[in-house]
């Protein structure tokens, strides 16, 4: 019986081509433990399982939902241990909503500050050699 990964699997360039991700990204994901190689070819090239494509789609989807690579890694660890990570993903998505709510609050405060600043803006303020822009009050 041949060792897994010695003659089968996708080389990193082929995986990059099929996934649409740069080789550099795939190497980074491998370094983080997000994308395990299944072995090396006789020529020493890393080989990845066909299922790596599904794994990369999973990573891409969670990234589009705003999860960090660390959070995604935690979900994949649950999967790799043989369990469904759905409960963990639900928790992470709930935390993402909380982060978004905080960002919305901060953006509303910034918007108000900008509107207040512009409401008192002078187009031609008096020049003062000690101040870069008198309208900013710094």
XYZ file of C-alpha atoms in Angstrom:
138
model
C 0.000 0.000 0.000
C 1.456 3.375 -1.050
C 1.772 6.160 1.499
C -0.965 8.751 1.184
C 0.149 11.911 -0.527
C 3.276 10.559 -2.151
C 1.718 10.176 -5.594
C -1.800 11.601 -5.257
C -3.187 14.980 -4.417
C -3.065 18.496 -5.779
C 0.139 20.465 -5.970
C -0.163 23.931 -4.482
C -0.137 25.594 -7.924
C -3.037 23.429 -9.101
C -4.939 24.139 -5.893
C -4.311 27.856 -6.366
C -5.596 27.702 -9.932
C -8.743 25.803 -9.010
C -9.496 27.852 -5.895
C -8.701 31.246 -7.389
C -6.417 32.062 -4.463
C -2.751 32.993 -4.767
C -0.125 30.398 -3.836
C 1.146 32.833 -1.195
C -2.263 32.797 0.517
C -2.378 29.013 0.467
C 1.075 28.818 2.037
C -0.032 31.303 4.694
C -3.142 29.233 5.432
C -0.980 26.132 5.663
C 1.401 27.879 8.075
C -1.580 28.841 10.274
C -2.881 25.277 10.249
C -6.003 26.173 8.269
C -5.028 24.088 5.247
C -3.124 20.910 6.028
C -1.035 19.251 3.350
C -1.502 15.492 2.990
C 2.124 14.881 2.120
C 4.721 15.596 -0.508
C 5.244 14.378 -4.020
C 8.333 12.448 -4.995
C 9.709 15.786 -6.203
C 9.139 17.348 -2.776
C 6.079 19.433 -3.693
C 3.357 19.856 -1.075
C 0.223 17.909 -1.912
C -3.298 18.759 -0.839
C -6.442 16.652 -0.794
C -9.294 17.361 -3.195
C -11.377 18.307 -0.129
C -9.054 21.288 0.336
C -11.216 23.109 -2.215
C -14.285 22.765 0.041
C -12.197 23.837 3.008
C -11.040 26.957 1.146
C -14.649 27.784 0.220
C -15.580 27.444 3.892
C -12.740 29.778 4.886
C -13.713 32.261 2.153
C -17.366 32.248 3.234
C -16.582 32.865 6.901
C -14.147 35.622 5.941
C -16.894 37.341 3.909
C -19.047 37.210 7.047
C -16.294 39.076 8.884
C -14.748 36.305 10.956
C -11.020 36.453 11.635
C -8.671 33.681 10.564
C -8.224 32.842 14.257
C -11.988 32.397 14.666
C -12.147 30.326 11.483
C -9.273 28.187 12.715
C -11.193 27.441 15.923
C -14.212 26.308 13.872
C -12.029 24.124 11.655
C -10.422 22.560 14.736
C -13.865 21.416 15.878
C -14.510 19.967 12.403
C -11.106 18.298 12.317
C -11.881 16.668 15.682
C -14.886 15.009 14.021
C -17.643 17.302 15.268
C -19.886 19.779 13.477
C -18.772 23.348 14.151
C -22.252 24.820 13.631
C -22.672 25.778 17.301
C -19.264 27.457 17.345
C -20.030 29.283 14.105
C -23.341 30.489 15.552
C -21.487 31.950 18.548
C -18.891 33.616 16.294
C -21.591 35.106 14.058
C -23.385 36.478 17.122
C -20.132 38.101 18.228
C -19.705 39.526 14.751
C -23.143 41.149 14.990
C -22.089 42.699 18.318
C -18.898 44.042 16.702
C -20.878 45.474 13.812
C -23.334 47.124 16.221
C -20.362 48.721 18.019
C -18.891 49.923 14.721
C -22.247 51.393 13.698
C -22.424 53.270 17.011
C -18.875 54.598 16.550
C -19.621 55.639 12.964
C -22.771 57.476 14.051
C -20.737 59.357 16.662
C -18.081 60.196 14.078
C -20.766 61.351 11.613
C -22.260 63.646 14.241
C -18.823 65.062 15.086
C -18.111 65.719 11.400
C -21.484 67.401 10.841
C -20.979 69.578 13.939
C -17.504 70.503 12.759
C -18.728 71.397 9.269
C -21.668 73.389 10.673
C -19.204 75.914 12.127
C -16.654 75.692 9.285
C -15.128 78.935 8.063
C -14.087 78.965 4.421
C -11.515 81.722 4.940
C -10.430 81.691 8.584
C -7.918 84.120 9.958
C -4.396 82.897 9.396
C -2.486 82.042 12.568
C 1.149 80.911 12.299
C 0.677 78.678 15.386
C -2.240 76.723 13.902
C -2.322 74.540 10.794
C -6.124 74.809 10.313
C -8.123 76.962 12.727
C -11.350 75.087 11.911
C -10.065 71.927 13.557
C -9.415 73.466 16.969
C -6.233 71.511 17.702
